[in-house]
mmCIF file of C-alpha atoms and ligand atoms in Angstrom:
data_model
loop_
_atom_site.group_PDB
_atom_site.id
_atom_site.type_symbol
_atom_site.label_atom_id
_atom_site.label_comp_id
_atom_site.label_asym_id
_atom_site.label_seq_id
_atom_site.Cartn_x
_atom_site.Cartn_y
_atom_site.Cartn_z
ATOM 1 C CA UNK A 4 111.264 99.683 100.130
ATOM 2 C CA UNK A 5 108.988 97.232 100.216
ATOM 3 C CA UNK A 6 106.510 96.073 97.243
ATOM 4 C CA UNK A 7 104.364 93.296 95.651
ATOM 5 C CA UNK A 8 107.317 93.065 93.265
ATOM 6 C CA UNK A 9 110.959 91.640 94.097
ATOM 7 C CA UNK A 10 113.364 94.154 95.155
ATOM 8 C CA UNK A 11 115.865 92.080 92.757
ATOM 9 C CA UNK A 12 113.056 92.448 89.435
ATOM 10 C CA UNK A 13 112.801 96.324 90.491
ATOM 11 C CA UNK A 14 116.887 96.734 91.019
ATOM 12 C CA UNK A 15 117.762 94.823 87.803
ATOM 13 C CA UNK A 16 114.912 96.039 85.468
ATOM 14 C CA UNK A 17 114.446 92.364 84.861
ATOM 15 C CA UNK A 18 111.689 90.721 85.875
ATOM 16 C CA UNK A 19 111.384 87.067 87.130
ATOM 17 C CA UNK A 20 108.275 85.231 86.119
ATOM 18 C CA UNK A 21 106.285 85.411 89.178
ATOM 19 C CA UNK A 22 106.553 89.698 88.437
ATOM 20 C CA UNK A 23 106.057 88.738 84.435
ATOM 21 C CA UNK A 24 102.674 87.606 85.335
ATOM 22 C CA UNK A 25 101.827 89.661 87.909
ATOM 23 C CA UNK A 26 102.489 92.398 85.014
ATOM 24 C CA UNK A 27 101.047 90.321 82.312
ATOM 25 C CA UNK A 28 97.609 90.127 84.670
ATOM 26 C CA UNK A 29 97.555 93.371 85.495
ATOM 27 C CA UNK A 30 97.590 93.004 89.192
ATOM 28 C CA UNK A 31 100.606 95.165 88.655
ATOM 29 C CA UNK A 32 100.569 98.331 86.059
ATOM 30 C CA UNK A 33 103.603 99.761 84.125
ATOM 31 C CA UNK A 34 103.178 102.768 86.225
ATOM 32 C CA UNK A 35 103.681 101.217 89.881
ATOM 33 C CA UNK A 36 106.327 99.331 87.889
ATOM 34 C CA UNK A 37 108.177 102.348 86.512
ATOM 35 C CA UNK A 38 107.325 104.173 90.466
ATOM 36 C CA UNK A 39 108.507 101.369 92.603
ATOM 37 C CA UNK A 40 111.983 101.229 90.484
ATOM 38 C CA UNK A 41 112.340 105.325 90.937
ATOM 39 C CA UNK A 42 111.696 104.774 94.876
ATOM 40 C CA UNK A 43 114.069 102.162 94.941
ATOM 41 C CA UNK A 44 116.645 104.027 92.880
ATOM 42 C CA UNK A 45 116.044 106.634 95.686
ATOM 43 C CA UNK A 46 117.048 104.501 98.753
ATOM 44 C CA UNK A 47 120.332 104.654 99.104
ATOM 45 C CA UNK A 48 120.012 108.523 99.772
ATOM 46 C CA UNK A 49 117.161 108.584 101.691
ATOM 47 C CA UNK A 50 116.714 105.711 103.999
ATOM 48 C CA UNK A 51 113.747 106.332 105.242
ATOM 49 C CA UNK A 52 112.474 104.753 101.970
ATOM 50 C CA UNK A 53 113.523 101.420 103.475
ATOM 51 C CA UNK A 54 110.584 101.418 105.552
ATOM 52 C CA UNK A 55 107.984 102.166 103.046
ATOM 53 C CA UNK A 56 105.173 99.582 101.687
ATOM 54 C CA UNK A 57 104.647 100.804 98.369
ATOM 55 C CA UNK A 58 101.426 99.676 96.684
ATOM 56 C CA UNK A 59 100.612 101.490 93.542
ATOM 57 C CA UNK A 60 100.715 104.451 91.878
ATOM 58 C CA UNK A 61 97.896 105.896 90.075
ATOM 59 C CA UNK A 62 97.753 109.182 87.125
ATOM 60 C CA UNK A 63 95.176 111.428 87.260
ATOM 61 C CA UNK A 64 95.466 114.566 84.892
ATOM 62 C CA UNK A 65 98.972 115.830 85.565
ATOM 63 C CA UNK A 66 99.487 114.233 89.363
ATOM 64 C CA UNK A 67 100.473 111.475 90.510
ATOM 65 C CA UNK A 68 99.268 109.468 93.271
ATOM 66 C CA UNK A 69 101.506 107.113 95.382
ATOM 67 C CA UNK A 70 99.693 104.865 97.350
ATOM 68 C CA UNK A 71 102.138 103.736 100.385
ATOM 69 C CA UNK A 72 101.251 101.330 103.423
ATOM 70 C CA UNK A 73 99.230 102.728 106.722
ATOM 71 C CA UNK A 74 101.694 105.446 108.504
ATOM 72 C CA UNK A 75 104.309 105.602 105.633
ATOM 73 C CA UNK A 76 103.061 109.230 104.078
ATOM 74 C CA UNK A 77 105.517 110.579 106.797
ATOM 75 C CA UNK A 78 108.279 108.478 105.826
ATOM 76 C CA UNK A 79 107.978 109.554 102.161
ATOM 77 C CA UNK A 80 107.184 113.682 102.971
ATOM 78 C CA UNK A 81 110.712 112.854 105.714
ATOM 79 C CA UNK A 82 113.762 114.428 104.363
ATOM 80 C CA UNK A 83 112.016 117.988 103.558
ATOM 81 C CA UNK A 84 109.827 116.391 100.759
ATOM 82 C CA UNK A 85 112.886 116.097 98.971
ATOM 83 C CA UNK A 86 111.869 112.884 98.289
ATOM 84 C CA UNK A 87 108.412 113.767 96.634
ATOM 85 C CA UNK A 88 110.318 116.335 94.870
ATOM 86 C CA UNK A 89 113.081 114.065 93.089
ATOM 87 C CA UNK A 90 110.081 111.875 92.046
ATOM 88 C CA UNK A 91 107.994 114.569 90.566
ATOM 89 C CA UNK A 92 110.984 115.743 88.781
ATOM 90 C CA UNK A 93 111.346 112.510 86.917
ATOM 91 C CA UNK A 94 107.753 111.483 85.932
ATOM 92 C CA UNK A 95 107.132 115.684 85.324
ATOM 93 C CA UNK A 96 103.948 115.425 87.264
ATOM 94 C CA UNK A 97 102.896 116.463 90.603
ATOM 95 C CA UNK A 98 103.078 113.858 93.156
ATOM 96 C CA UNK A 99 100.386 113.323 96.116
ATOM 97 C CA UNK A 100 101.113 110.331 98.891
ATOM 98 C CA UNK A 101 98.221 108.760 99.908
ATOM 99 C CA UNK A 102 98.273 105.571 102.423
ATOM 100 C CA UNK A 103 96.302 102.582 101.566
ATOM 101 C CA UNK A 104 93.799 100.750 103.570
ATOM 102 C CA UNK A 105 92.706 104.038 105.380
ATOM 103 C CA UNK A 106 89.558 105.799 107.126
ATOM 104 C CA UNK A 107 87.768 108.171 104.567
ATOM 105 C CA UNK A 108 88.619 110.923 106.349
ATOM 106 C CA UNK A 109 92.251 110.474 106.335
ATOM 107 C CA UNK A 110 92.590 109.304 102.877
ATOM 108 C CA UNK A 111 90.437 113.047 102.083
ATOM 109 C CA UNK A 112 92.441 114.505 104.255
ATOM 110 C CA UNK A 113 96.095 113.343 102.761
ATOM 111 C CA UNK A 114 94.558 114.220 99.204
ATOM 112 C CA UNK A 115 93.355 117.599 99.535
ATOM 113 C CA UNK A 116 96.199 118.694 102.325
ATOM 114 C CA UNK A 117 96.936 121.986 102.914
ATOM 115 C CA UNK A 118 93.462 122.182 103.074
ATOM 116 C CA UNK A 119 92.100 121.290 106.059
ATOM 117 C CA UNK A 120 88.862 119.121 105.255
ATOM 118 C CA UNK A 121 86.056 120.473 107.798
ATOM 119 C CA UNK A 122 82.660 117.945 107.054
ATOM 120 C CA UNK A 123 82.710 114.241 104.838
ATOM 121 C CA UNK A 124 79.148 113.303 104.325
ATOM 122 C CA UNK A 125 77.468 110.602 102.174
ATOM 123 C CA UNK A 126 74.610 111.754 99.722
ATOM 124 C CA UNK A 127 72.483 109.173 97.994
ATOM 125 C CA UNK A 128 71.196 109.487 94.629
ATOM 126 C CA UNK A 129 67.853 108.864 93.453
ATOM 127 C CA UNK A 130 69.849 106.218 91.200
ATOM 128 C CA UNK A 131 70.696 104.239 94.895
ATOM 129 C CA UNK A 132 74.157 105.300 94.079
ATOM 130 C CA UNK A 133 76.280 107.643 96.546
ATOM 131 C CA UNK A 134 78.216 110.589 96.538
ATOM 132 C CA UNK A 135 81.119 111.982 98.986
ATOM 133 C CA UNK A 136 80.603 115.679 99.834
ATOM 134 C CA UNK A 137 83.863 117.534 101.280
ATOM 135 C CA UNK A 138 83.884 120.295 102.534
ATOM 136 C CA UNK A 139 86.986 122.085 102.429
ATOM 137 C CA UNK A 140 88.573 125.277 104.200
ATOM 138 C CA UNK A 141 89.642 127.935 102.023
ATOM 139 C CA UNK A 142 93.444 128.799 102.174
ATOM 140 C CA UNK A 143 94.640 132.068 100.129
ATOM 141 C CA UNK A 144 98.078 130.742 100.191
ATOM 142 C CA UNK A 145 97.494 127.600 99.390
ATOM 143 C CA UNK A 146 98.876 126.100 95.937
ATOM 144 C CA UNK A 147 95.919 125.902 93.280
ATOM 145 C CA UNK A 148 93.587 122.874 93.793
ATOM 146 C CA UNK A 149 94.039 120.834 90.389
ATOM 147 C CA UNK A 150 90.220 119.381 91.267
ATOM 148 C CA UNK A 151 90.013 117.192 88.375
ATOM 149 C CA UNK A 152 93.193 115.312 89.319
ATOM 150 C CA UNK A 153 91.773 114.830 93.137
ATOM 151 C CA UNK A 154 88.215 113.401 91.734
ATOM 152 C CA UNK A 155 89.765 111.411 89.261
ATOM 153 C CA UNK A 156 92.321 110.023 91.699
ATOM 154 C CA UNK A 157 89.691 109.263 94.804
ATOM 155 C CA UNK A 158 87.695 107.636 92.163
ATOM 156 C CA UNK A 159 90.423 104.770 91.021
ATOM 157 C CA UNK A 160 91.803 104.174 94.093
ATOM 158 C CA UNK A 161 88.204 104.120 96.313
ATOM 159 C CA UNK A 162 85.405 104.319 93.556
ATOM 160 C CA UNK A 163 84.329 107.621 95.275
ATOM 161 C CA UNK A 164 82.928 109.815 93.356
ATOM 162 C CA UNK A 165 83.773 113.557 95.468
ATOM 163 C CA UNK A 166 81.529 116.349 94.966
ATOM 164 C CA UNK A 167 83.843 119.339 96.771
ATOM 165 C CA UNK A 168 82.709 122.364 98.316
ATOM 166 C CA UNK A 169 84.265 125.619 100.057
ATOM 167 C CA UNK A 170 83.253 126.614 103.583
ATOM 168 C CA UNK A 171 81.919 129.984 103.231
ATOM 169 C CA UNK A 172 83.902 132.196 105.459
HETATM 170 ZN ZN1 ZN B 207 110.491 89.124 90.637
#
């Protein structure tokens, strides 16, 4: 795995000064700390892990967001999602893998999947600020949207704020 922190900080638990202060300034949080050690811990059994940027991890009312580099969400969901799984376990959270540095769309897309996202639009506010409107499909089988988590989540890593809507079938 690869990360803005050493491999050798993140394998020993103790942290050189360059990661001190990237710590200390909070350019790095406790919680992509305490993430990018469980990925790494998780390497040796899944390799695929070897190939993922990780970049940070964010906690959003009972989920947890792991924000990986551009075309690494299928190296992380690789192995049956057993590798989502073993790090949901641990934290005791739901995890969602999101990639940084994306479209809109795909970054939507990623956060609300199952759900297929049908229409992203913009509205402006009489205030000049914006809002993103997604419109999602509705899926009966489909695990129960935790919406607060989603808002909160495209709202710390993007500053969106979401309004989300159903299609009407
Ligand atoms: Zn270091």
């Amino acid at each position: 795995m690869k990360a803005a922190l050493c491999n050798f900080c993140l394998k020993s638990g103790i942290l050189c000064s360059e990661c001190q202060r990237r710590l200390k300034s909070e350019e790095v949080s406790k919680t992509d700390l305490e993430v990018a050690r469980l990925l790494l811990s998780l390497e040796d059994k899944y390799p695929t892990l070897q190939e993922v940027y990780f970049h940070r991890a964010v906690e959003a009312n009972g989920v947890l967001a792991v924000l990986v580099g551009q075309g690494d969400v299928r190296n992380l969901l690789a192995h049956g999602g057993k590798i989502i799984r073993a790090v949901g376990e641990k934290v005791g959270k739901r995890v969602r893998v999101l990639e940084h540095g994306v479209e809109d769309r795909k970054f939507l897309e990623d956060l609300f999947a199952p759900l297929n996202v049908i229409t992203i639009n913009t509205i402006w506010l009489p205030d000049g600020t914006t809002e993103t409107r997604v419109i999602l499909q509705r899926h009966r089988r489909a695990p129960s949207l935790n919406l607060k988590a989603m808002k909160e989540i495209a709202h710390k890593v993007r500053g969106m704020t979401l309004r989300v809507e159903f299609a009407r079938r």
